[in-house]
JSON list of C-alpha atoms in Angstrom, two decimals:
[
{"chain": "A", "resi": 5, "resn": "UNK", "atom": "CA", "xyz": [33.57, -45.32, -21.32]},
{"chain": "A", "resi": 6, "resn": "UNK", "atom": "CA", "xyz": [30.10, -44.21, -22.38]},
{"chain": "A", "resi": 7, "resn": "UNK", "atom": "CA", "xyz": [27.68, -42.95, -19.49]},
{"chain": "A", "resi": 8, "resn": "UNK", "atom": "CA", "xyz": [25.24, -45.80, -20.47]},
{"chain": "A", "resi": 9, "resn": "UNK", "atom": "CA", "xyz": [28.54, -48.65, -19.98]},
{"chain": "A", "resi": 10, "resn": "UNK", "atom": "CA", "xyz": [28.81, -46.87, -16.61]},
{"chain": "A", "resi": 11, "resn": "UNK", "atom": "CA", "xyz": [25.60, -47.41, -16.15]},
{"chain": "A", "resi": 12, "resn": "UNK", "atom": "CA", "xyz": [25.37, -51.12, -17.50]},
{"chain": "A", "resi": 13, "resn": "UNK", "atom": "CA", "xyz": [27.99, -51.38, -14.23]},
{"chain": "A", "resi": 14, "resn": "UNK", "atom": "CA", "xyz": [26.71, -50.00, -11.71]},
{"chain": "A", "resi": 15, "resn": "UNK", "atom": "CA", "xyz": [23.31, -51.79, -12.81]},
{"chain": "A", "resi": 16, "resn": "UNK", "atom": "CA", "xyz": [24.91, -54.59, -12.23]},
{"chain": "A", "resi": 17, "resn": "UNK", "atom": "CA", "xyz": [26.77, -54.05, -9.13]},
{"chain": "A", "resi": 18, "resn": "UNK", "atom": "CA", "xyz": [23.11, -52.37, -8.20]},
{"chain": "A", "resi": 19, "resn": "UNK", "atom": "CA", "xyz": [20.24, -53.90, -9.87]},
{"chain": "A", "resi": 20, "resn": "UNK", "atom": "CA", "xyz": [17.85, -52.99, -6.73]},
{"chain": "A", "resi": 21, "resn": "UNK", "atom": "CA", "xyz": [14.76, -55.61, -5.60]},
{"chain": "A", "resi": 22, "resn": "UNK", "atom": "CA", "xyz": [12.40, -55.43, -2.79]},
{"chain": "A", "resi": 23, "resn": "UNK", "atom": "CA", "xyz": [11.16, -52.20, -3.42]},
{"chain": "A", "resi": 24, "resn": "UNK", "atom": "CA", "xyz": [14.75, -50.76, -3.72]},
{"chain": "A", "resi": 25, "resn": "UNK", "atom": "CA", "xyz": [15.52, -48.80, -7.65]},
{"chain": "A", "resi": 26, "resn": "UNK", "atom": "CA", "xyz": [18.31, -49.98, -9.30]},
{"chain": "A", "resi": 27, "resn": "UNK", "atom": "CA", "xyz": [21.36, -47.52, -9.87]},
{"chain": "A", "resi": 28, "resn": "UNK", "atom": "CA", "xyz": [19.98, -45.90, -12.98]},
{"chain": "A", "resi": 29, "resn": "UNK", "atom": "CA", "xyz": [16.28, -45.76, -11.20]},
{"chain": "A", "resi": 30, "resn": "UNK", "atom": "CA", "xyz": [17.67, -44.10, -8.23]},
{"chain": "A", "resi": 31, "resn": "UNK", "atom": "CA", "xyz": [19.64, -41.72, -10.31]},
{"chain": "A", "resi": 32, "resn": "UNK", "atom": "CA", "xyz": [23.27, -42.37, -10.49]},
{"chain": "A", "resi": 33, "resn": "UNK", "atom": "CA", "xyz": [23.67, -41.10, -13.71]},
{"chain": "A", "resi": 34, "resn": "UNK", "atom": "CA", "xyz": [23.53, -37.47, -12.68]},
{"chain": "A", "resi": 35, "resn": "UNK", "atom": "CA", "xyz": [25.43, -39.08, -9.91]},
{"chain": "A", "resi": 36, "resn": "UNK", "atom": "CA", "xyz": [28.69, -39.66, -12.86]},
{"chain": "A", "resi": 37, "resn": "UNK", "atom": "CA", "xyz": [28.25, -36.48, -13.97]},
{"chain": "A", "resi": 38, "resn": "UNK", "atom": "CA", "xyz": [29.14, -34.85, -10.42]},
{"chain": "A", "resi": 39, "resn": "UNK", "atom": "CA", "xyz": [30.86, -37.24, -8.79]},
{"chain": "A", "resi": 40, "resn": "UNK", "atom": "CA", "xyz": [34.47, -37.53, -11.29]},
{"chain": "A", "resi": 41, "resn": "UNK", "atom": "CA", "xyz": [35.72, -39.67, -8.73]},
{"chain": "A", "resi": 42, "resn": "UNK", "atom": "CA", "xyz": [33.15, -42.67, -9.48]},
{"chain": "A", "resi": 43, "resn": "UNK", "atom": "CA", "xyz": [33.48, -41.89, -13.25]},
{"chain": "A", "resi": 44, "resn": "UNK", "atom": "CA", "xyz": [37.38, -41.99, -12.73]},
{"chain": "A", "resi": 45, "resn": "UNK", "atom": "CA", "xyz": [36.99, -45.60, -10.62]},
{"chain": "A", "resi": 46, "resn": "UNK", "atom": "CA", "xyz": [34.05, -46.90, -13.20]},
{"chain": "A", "resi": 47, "resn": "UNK", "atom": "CA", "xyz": [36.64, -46.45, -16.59]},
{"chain": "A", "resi": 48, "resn": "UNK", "atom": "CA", "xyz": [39.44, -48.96, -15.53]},
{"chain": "A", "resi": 49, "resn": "UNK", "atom": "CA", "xyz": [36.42, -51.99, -13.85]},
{"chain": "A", "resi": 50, "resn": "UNK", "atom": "CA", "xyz": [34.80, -51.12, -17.37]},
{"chain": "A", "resi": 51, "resn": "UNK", "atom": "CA", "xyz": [38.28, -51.33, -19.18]},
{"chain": "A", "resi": 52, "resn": "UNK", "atom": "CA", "xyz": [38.51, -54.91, -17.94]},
{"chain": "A", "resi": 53, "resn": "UNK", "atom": "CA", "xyz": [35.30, -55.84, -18.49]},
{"chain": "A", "resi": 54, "resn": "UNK", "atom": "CA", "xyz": [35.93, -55.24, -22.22]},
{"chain": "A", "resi": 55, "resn": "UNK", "atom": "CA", "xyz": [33.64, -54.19, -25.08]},
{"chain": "A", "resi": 56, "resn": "UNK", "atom": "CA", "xyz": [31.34, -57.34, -24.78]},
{"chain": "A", "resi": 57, "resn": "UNK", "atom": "CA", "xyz": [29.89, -56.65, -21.42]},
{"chain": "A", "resi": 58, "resn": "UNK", "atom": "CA", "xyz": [26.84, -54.70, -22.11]},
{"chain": "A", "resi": 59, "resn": "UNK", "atom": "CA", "xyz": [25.87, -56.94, -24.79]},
{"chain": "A", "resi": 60, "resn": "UNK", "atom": "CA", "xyz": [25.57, -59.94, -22.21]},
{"chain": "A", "resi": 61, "resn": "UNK", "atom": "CA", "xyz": [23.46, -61.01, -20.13]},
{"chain": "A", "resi": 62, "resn": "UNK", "atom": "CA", "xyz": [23.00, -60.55, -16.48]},
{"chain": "A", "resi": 63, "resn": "UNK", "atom": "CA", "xyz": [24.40, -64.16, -15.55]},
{"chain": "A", "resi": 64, "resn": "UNK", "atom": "CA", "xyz": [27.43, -62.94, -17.68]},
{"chain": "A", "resi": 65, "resn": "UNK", "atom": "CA", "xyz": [28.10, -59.80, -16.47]},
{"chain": "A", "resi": 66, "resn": "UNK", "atom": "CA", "xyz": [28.02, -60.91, -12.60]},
{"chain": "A", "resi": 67, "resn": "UNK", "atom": "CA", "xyz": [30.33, -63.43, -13.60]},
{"chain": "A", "resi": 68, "resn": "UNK", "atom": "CA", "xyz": [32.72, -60.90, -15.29]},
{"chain": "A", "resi": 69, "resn": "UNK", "atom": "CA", "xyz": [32.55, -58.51, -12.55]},
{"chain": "A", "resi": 70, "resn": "UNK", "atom": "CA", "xyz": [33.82, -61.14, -10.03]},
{"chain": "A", "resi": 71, "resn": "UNK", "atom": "CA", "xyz": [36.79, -62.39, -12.45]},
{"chain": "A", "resi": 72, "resn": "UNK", "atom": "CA", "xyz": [37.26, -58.55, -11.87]},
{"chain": "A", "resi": 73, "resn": "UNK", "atom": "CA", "xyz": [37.02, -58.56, -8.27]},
{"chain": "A", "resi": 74, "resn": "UNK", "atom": "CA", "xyz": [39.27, -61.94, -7.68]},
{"chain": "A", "resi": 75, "resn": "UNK", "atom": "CA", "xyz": [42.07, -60.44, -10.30]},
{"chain": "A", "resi": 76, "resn": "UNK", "atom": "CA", "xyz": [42.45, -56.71, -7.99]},
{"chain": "A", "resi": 77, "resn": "UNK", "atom": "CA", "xyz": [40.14, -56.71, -5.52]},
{"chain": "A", "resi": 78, "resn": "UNK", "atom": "CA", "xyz": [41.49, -53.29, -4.08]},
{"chain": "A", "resi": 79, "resn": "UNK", "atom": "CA", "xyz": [40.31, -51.91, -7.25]},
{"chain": "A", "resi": 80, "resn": "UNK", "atom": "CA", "xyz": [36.76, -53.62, -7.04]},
{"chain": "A", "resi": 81, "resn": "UNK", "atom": "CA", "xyz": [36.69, -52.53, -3.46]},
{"chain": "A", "resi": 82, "resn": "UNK", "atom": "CA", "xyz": [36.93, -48.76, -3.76]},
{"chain": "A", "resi": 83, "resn": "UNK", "atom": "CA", "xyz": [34.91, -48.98, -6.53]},
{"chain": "A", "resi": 84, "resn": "UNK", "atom": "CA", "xyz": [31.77, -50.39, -4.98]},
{"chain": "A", "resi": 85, "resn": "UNK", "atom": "CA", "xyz": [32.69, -48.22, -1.98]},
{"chain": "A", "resi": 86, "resn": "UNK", "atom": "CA", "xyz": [32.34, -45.42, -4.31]},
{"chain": "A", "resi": 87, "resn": "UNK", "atom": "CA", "xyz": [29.13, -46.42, -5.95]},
{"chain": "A", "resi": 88, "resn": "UNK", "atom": "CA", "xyz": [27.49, -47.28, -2.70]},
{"chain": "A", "resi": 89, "resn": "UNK", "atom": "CA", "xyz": [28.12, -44.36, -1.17]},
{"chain": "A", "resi": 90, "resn": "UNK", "atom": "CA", "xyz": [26.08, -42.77, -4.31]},
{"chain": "A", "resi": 91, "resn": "UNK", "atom": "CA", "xyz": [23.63, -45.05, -4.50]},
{"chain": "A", "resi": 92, "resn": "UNK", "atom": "CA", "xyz": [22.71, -44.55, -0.89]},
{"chain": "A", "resi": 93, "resn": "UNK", "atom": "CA", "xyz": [22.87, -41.16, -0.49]},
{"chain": "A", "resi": 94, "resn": "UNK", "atom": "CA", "xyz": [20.50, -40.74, -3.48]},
{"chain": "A", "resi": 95, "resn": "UNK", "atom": "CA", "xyz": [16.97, -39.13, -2.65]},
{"chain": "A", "resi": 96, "resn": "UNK", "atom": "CA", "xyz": [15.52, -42.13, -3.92]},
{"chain": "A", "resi": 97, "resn": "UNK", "atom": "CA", "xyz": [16.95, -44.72, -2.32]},
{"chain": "A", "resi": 98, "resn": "UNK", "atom": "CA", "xyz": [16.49, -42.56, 0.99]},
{"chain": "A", "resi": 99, "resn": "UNK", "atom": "CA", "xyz": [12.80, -42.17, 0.16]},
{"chain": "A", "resi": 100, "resn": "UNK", "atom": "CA", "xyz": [12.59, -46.34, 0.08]},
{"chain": "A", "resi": 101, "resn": "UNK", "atom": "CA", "xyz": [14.92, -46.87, 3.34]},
{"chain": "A", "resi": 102, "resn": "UNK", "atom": "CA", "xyz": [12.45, -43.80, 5.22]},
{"chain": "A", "resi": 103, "resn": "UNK", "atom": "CA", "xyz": [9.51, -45.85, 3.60]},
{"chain": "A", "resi": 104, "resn": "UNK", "atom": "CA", "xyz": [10.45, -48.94, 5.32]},
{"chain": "A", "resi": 105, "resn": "UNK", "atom": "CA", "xyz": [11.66, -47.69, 8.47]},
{"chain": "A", "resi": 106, "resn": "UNK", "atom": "CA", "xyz": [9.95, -44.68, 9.61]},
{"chain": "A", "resi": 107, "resn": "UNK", "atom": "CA", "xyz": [13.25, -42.94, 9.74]},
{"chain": "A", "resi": 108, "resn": "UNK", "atom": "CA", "xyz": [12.37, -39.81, 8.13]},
{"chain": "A", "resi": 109, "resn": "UNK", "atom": "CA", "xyz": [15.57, -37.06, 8.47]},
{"chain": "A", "resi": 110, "resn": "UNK", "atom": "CA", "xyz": [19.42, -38.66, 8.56]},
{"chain": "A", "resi": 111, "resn": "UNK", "atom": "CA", "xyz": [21.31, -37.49, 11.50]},
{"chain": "A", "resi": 112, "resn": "UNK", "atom": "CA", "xyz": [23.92, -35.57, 9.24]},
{"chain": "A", "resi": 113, "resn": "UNK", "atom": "CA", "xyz": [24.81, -33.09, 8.01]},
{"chain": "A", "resi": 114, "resn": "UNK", "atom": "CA", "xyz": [22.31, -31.28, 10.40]},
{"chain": "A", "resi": 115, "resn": "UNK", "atom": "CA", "xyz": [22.19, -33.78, 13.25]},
{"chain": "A", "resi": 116, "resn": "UNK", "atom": "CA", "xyz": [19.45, -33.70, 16.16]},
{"chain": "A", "resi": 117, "resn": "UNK", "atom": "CA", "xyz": [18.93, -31.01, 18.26]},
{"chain": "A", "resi": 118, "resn": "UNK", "atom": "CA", "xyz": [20.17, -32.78, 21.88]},
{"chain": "A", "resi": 119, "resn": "UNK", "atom": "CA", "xyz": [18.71, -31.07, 24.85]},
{"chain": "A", "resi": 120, "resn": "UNK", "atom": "CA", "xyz": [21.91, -29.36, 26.64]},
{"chain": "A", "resi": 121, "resn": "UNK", "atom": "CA", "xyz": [23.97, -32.46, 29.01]},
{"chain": "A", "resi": 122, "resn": "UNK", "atom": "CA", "xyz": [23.04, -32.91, 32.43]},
{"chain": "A", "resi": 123, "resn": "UNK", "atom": "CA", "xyz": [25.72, -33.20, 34.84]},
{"chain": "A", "resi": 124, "resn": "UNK", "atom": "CA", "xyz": [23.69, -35.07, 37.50]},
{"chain": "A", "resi": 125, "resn": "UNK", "atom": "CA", "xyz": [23.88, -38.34, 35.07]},
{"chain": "A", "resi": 126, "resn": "UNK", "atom": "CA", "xyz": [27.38, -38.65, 35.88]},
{"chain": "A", "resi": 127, "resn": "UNK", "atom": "CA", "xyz": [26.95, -38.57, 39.70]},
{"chain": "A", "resi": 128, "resn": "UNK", "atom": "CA", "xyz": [26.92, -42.33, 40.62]},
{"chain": "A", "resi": 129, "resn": "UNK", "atom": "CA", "xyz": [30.09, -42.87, 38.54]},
{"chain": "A", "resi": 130, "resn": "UNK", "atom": "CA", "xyz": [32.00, -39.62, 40.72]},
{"chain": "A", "resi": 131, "resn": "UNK", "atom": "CA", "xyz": [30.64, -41.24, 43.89]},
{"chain": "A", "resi": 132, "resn": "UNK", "atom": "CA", "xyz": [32.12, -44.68, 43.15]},
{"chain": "A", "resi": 133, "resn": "UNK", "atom": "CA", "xyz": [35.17, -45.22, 44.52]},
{"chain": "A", "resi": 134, "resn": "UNK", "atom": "CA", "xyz": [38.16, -45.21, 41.85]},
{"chain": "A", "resi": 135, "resn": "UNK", "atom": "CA", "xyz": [38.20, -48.90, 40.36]},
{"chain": "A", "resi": 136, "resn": "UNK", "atom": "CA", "xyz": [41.67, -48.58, 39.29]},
{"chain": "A", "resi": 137, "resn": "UNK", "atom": "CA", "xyz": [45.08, -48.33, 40.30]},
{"chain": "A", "resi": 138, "resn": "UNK", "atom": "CA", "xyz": [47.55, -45.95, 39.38]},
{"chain": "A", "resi": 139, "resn": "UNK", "atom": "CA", "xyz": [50.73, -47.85, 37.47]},
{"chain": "A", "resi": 140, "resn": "UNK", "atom": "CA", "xyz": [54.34, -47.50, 38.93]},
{"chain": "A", "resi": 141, "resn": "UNK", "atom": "CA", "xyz": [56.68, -46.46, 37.08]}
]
């Protein structure tokens, strides 16, 4: 499998719209080179897609990528997972999702700084009486 048949793929599986890059627009490519497991997933979807299937046309190729999905849809499954997980994570696709929400930093890996817990919010739920009873055994 050739980078640009990976590519024709995840194009496919990711061909953007409403403001949103497709997978080679938001960068995936760099995304094969780093990532072996999506190159590793890409090769066997690819493998049954067969030589034809950057040669036709969009219509086509959606059409051979579910024969692909209905015939091991495991497969398919992890696959997509995979590529989503790329495509989502890339600074472009970020830039369009903080664009259109106002959400400017994701909460990991750094997370937000919490102000320290305050006991006194649990102090109704101590002063209730216990709701519950305790099984027999």
């Amino acid at each position: 499998m050739t980078p640009t048949e990976a590519m024709i793929v995840l194009d496919t599986l990711l061909p953007g719209g409403d403001g949103f890059p497709c997978a080679s627009e938001a960068g995936l490519a760099a995304a094969l080179d780093t990532n072996s497991e999506l190159a590793e997933a890409l090769s066997p979807l690819l493998a049954l897609a067969g030589d034809a299937f950057a040669g036709m046309d969009e219509g086509e190729r959606i059409a051979c990528l579910e024969r692909i999905e209905a015939a091991d849809p495991d497969r398919f499954r992890a696959t997509t997972t995979l590529a989503y997980a790329a495509y989502y994570t890339s600074p472009a696709v970020l830039a369009v999702i903080s664009a259109m929400s106002g959400y400017r930093h994701p909460p990991q890996p750094g997370g937000y700084v919490l102000p320290d817990f305050d006991e006194a919010v649990m102090a109704t739920v101590r002063n209730n009486p216990v709701s519950w009873r305790p099984t027999t055994a």
